[in-house]
Short mmCIF file of C-alpha atoms in Angstrom, two decimals:
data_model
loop_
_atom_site.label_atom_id
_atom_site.label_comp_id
_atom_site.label_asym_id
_atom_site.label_seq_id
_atom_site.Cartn_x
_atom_site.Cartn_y
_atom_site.Cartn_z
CA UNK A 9 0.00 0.00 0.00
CA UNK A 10 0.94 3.53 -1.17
CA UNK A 11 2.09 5.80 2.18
CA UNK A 12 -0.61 8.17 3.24
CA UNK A 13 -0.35 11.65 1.92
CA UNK A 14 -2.53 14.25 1.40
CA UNK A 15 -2.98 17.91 0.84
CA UNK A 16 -3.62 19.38 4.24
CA UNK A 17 -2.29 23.67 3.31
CA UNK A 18 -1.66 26.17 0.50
CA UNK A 19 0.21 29.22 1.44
CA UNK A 20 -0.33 32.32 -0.46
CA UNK A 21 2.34 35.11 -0.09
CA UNK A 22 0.23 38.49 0.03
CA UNK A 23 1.89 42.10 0.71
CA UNK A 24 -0.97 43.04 3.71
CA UNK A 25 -2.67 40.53 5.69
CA UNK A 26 -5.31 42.01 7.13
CA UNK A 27 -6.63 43.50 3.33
CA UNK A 28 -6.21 40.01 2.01
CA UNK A 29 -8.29 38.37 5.04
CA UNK A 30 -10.67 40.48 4.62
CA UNK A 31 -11.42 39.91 0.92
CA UNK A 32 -10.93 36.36 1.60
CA UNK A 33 -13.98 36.56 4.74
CA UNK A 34 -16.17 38.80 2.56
CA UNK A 35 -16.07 36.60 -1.04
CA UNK A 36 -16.30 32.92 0.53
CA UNK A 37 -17.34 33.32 3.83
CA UNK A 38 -14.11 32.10 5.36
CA UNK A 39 -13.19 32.96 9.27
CA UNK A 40 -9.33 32.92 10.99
CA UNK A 41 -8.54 29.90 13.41
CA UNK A 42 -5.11 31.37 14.24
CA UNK A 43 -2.00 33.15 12.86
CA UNK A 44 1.07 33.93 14.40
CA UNK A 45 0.28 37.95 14.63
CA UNK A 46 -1.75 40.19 16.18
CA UNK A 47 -5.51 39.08 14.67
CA UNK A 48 -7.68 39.87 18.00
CA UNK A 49 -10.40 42.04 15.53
CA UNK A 50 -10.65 38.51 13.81
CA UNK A 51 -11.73 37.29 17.60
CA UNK A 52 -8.36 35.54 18.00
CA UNK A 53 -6.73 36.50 21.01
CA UNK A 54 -2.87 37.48 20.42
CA UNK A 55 -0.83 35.18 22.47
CA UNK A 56 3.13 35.39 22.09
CA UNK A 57 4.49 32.74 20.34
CA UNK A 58 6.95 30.02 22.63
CA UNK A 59 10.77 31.10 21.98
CA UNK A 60 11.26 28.68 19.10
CA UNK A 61 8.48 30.01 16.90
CA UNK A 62 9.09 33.44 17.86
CA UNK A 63 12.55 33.37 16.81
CA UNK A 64 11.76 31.91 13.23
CA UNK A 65 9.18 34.39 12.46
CA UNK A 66 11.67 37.46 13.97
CA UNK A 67 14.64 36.05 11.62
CA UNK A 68 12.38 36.05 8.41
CA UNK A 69 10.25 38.94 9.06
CA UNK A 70 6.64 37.23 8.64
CA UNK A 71 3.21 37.47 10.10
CA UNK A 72 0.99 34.74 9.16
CA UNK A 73 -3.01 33.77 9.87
CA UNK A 74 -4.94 30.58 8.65
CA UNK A 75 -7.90 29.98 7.79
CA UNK A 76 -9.70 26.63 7.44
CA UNK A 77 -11.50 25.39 4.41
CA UNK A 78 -13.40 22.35 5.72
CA UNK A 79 -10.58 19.72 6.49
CA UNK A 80 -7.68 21.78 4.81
CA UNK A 81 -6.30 25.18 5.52
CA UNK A 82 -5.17 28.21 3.64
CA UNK A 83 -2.69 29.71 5.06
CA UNK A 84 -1.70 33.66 4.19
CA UNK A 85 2.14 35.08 4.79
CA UNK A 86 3.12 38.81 4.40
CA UNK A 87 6.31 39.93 5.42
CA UNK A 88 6.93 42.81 7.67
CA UNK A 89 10.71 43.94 5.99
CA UNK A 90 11.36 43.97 2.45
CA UNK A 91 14.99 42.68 3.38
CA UNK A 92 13.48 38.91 3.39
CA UNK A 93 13.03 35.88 0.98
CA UNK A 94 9.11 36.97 1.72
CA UNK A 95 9.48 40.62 0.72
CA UNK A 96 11.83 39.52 -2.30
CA UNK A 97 9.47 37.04 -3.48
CA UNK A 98 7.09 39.98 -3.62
CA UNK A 99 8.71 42.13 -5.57
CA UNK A 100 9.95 39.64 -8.32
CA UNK A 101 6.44 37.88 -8.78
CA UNK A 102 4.08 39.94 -6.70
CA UNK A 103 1.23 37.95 -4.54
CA UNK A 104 -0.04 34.53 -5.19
CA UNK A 105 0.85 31.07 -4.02
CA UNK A 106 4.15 29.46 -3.35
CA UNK A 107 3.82 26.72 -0.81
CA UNK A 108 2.10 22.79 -1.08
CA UNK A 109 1.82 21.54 2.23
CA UNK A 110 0.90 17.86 2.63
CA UNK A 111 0.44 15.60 5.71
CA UNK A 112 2.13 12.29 5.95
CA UNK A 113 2.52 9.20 8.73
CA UNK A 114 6.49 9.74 8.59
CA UNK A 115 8.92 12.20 7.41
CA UNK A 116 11.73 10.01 7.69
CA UNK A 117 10.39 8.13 4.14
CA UNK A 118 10.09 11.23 2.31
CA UNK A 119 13.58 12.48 3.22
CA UNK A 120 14.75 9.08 1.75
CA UNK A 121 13.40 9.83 -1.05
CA UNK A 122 14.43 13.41 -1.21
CA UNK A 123 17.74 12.48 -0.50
CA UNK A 124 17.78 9.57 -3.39
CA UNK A 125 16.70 12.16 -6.09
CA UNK A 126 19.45 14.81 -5.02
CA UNK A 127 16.93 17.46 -4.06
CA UNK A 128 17.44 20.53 -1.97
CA UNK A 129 15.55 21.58 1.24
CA UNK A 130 14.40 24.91 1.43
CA UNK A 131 14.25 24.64 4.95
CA UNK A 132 12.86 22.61 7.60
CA UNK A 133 10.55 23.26 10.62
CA UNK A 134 11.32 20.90 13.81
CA UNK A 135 9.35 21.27 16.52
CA UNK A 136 8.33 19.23 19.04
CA UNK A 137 4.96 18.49 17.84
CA UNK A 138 5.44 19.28 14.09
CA UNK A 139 7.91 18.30 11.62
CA UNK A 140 8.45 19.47 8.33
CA UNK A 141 10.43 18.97 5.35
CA UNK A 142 10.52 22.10 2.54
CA UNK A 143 11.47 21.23 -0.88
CA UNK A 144 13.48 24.13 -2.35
CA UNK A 145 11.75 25.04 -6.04
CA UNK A 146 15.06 25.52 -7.87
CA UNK A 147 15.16 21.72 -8.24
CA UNK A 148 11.42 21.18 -7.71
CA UNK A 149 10.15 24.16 -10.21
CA UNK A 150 6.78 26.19 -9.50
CA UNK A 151 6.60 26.10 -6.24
CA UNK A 152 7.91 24.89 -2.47
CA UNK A 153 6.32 21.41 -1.77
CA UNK A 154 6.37 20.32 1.97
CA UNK A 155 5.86 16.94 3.77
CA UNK A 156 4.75 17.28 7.24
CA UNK A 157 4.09 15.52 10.27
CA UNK A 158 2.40 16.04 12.88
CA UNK A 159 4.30 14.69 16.92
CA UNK A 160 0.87 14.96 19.06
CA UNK A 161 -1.65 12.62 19.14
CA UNK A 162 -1.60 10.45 15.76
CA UNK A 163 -1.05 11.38 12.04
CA UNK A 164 -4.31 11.81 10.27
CA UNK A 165 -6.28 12.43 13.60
CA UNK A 166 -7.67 16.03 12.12
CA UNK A 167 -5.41 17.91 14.28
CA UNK A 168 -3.15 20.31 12.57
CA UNK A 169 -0.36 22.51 14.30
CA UNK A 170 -0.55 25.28 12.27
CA UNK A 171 -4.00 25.37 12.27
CA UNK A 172 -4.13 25.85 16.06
CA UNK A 173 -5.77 24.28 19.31
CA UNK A 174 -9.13 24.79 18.20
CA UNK A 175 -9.34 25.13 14.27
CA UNK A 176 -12.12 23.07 14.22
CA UNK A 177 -14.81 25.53 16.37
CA UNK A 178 -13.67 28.55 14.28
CA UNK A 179 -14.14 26.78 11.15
CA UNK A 180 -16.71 27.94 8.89
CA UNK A 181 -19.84 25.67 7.55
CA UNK A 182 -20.18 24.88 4.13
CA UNK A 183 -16.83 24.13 3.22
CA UNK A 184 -15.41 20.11 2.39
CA UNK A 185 -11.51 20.49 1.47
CA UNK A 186 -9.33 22.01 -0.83
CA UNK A 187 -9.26 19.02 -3.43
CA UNK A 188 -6.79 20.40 -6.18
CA UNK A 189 -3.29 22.45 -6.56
CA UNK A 190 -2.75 23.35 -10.06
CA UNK A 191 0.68 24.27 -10.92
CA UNK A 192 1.00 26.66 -14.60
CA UNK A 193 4.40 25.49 -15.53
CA UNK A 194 6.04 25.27 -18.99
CA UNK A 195 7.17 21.75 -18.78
CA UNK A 196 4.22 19.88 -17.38
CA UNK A 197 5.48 16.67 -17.84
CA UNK A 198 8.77 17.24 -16.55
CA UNK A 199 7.82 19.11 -13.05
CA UNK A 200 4.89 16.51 -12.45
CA UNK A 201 8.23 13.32 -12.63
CA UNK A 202 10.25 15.81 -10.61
CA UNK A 203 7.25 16.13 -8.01
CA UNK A 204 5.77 12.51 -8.30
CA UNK A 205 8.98 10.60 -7.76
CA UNK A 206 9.86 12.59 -4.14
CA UNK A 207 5.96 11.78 -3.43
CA UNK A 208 6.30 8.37 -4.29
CA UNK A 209 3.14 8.40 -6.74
CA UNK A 210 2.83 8.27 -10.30
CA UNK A 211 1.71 10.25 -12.74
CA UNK A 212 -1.44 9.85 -14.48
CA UNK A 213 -2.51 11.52 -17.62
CA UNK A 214 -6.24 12.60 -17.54
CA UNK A 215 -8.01 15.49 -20.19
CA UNK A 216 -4.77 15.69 -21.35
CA UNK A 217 -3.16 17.19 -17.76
CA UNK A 218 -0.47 15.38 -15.90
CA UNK A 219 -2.04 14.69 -11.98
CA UNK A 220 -0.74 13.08 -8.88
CA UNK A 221 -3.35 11.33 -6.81
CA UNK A 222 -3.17 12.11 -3.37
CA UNK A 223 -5.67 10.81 -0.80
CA UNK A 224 -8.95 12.88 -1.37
CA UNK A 225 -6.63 15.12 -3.30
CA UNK A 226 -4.89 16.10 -5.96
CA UNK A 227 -1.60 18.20 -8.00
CA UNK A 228 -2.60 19.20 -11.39
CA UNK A 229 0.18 20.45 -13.95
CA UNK A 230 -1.10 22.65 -16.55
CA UNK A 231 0.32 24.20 -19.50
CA UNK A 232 1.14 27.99 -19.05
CA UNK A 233 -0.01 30.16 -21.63
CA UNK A 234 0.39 33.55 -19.73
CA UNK A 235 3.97 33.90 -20.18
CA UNK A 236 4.45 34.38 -16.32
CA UNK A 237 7.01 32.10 -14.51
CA UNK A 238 6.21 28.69 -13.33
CA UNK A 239 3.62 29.34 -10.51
CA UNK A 240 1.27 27.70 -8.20
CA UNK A 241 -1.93 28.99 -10.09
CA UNK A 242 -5.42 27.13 -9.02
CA UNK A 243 -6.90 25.90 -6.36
CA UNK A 244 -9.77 23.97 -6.36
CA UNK A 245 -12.19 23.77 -3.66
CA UNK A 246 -15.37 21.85 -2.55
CA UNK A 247 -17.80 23.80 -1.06
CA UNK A 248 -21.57 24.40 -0.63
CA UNK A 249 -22.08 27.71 -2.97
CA UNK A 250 -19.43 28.81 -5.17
CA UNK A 251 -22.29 30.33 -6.97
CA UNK A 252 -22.74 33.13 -4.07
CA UNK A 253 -19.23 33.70 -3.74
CA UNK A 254 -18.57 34.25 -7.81
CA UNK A 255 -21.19 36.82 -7.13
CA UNK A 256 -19.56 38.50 -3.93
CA UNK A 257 -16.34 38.34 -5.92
CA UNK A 258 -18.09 40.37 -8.64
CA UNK A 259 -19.44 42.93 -6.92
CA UNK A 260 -15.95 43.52 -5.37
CA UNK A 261 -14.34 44.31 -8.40
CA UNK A 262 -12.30 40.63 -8.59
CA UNK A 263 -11.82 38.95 -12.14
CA UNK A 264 -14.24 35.83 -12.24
CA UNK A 265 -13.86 34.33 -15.65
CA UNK A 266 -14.02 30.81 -16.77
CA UNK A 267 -15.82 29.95 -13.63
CA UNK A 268 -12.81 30.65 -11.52
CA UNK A 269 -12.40 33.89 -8.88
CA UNK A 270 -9.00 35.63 -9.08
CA UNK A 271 -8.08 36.83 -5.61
CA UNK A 272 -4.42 37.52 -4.30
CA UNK A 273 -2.67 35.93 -7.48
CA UNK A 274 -4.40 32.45 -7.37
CA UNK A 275 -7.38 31.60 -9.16
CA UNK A 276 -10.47 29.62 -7.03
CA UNK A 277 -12.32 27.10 -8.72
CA UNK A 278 -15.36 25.05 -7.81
CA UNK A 279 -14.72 20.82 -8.37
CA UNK A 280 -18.05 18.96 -8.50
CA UNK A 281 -19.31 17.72 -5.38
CA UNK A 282 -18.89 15.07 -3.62
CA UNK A 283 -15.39 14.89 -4.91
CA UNK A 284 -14.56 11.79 -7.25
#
């Protein structure tokens, strides 16, 4: 039997957070569940982060929130200096995604496999109830892909560290999962062997796009045809009415063409539900 993976996070690099949650809240109806910065108007009371966190997030300059979509999370990053990777990554592609975050039973399997195919790590996060493994994109392309595990209770269990103690009373109804990453690259074939063999899946030509199956998920590689660098592009989500939110999204001014609702340099798409 295949290991047990699946896409738990996106992370979309944005230049204010507190703009970007709010279009976010207003278009889909989506709340906060935590965040490592000061969200107490978003009814999250601010509590310091312990030394090791606080540290990280000092070094790199970054304020962060989530919010939960059903089972899955979306995660938003803005830098507070422009003297970081997060404020350079700004200014070269401006916001959008940039980070695949999937939960798996052990690290340790991935990392052999990571190792065996002579990738990089961007960087790793070891705590001691979270571990995680980030894939640097130079040798991945598109964007950072991350394995992670959680060290409290049991892999798979629904808790998720960096969703918070209680992500699952501040989540709001009417939302299943995120079920698809797309990727706009311009090599699909080539980035989905780079990302399949490291995940230990293969990949499967459907509608003439190269997926990766995931449990109750999925990574899509599409062809660009924008010209813009390799990117993390779509994200597909199942929830109860996309219709309401293409129609919030309108009457804010975003682009909603094709079905799809541009907001902070990704794309949301409906999949059918229940997912197949």
């Amino acid at each position: 039997m295949a290991d047990r993976i699946r896409l738990r996070q996106i992370c979309l690099m944005t230049a204010a957070l507190e703009p970007a949650i709010d279009t976010l809240m207003e278009v889909f109806g989506l709340t906060v569940c935590y965040g490592k910065a000061d969200l107490s108007r978003y009814g999250i009371a601010y509590v310091p982060p312990p030394p090791f966190q606080a540290e990280f997030f000092a070094k790199h300059g970054l304020v962060s929130a989530q919010l939960p979509i059903g089972e899955t999370f979306l995660e938003l990053v803005a830098p507070t200096r422009a003297d970081t990777p997060a404020g350079r990554f700004l200014e070269r592609r401006g916001p959008g995604g940039y980070m695949v975050i999937t939960e798996v039973e052990d690290t340790r399997l991935y990392a052999a496999r990571i190792e065996a195919e002579g990738v990089r790590l961007a960087g790793t996060v070891d705590y001691p109830t979270y571990h995680e493994l980030q894939l640097d994109p130079r040798d991945m392309g598109a964007a950072i892909l991350s394995f992670s595990m959680q060290r409290e209770g049991r892999p798979f269990d629904g808790g998720w560290y960096p969703g918070g103690p209680d992500w699952q009373r501040r989540a709001a109804p009417g939302f299943t999962a995120i079920r698809v990453a797309e990727l706009a690259v311009k090599a699909p074939a080539d980035v989905a062997a780079k990302w399949g063999a490291v995940i230990g899946r293969p990949v499967v030509e459907q509608d003439g796009i190269a997926r990766i199956g995931l449990e109750g998920s999925e990574i899509r590689f599409v062809p660009d045809v924008s010209g813009r660098p390799d990117r993390l592009d779509s994200l597909h989500i199942e929830m109860d009415d996309f219709r309401a939110a293409q129609e919030r999204a309108r009457a804010k001014g975003l682009c909603v063409e094709h079905g799809g609702i541009g907001c902070n340099g990704v794309t949301f798409k409906q999949v059918s539900a229940p997912w197949q």
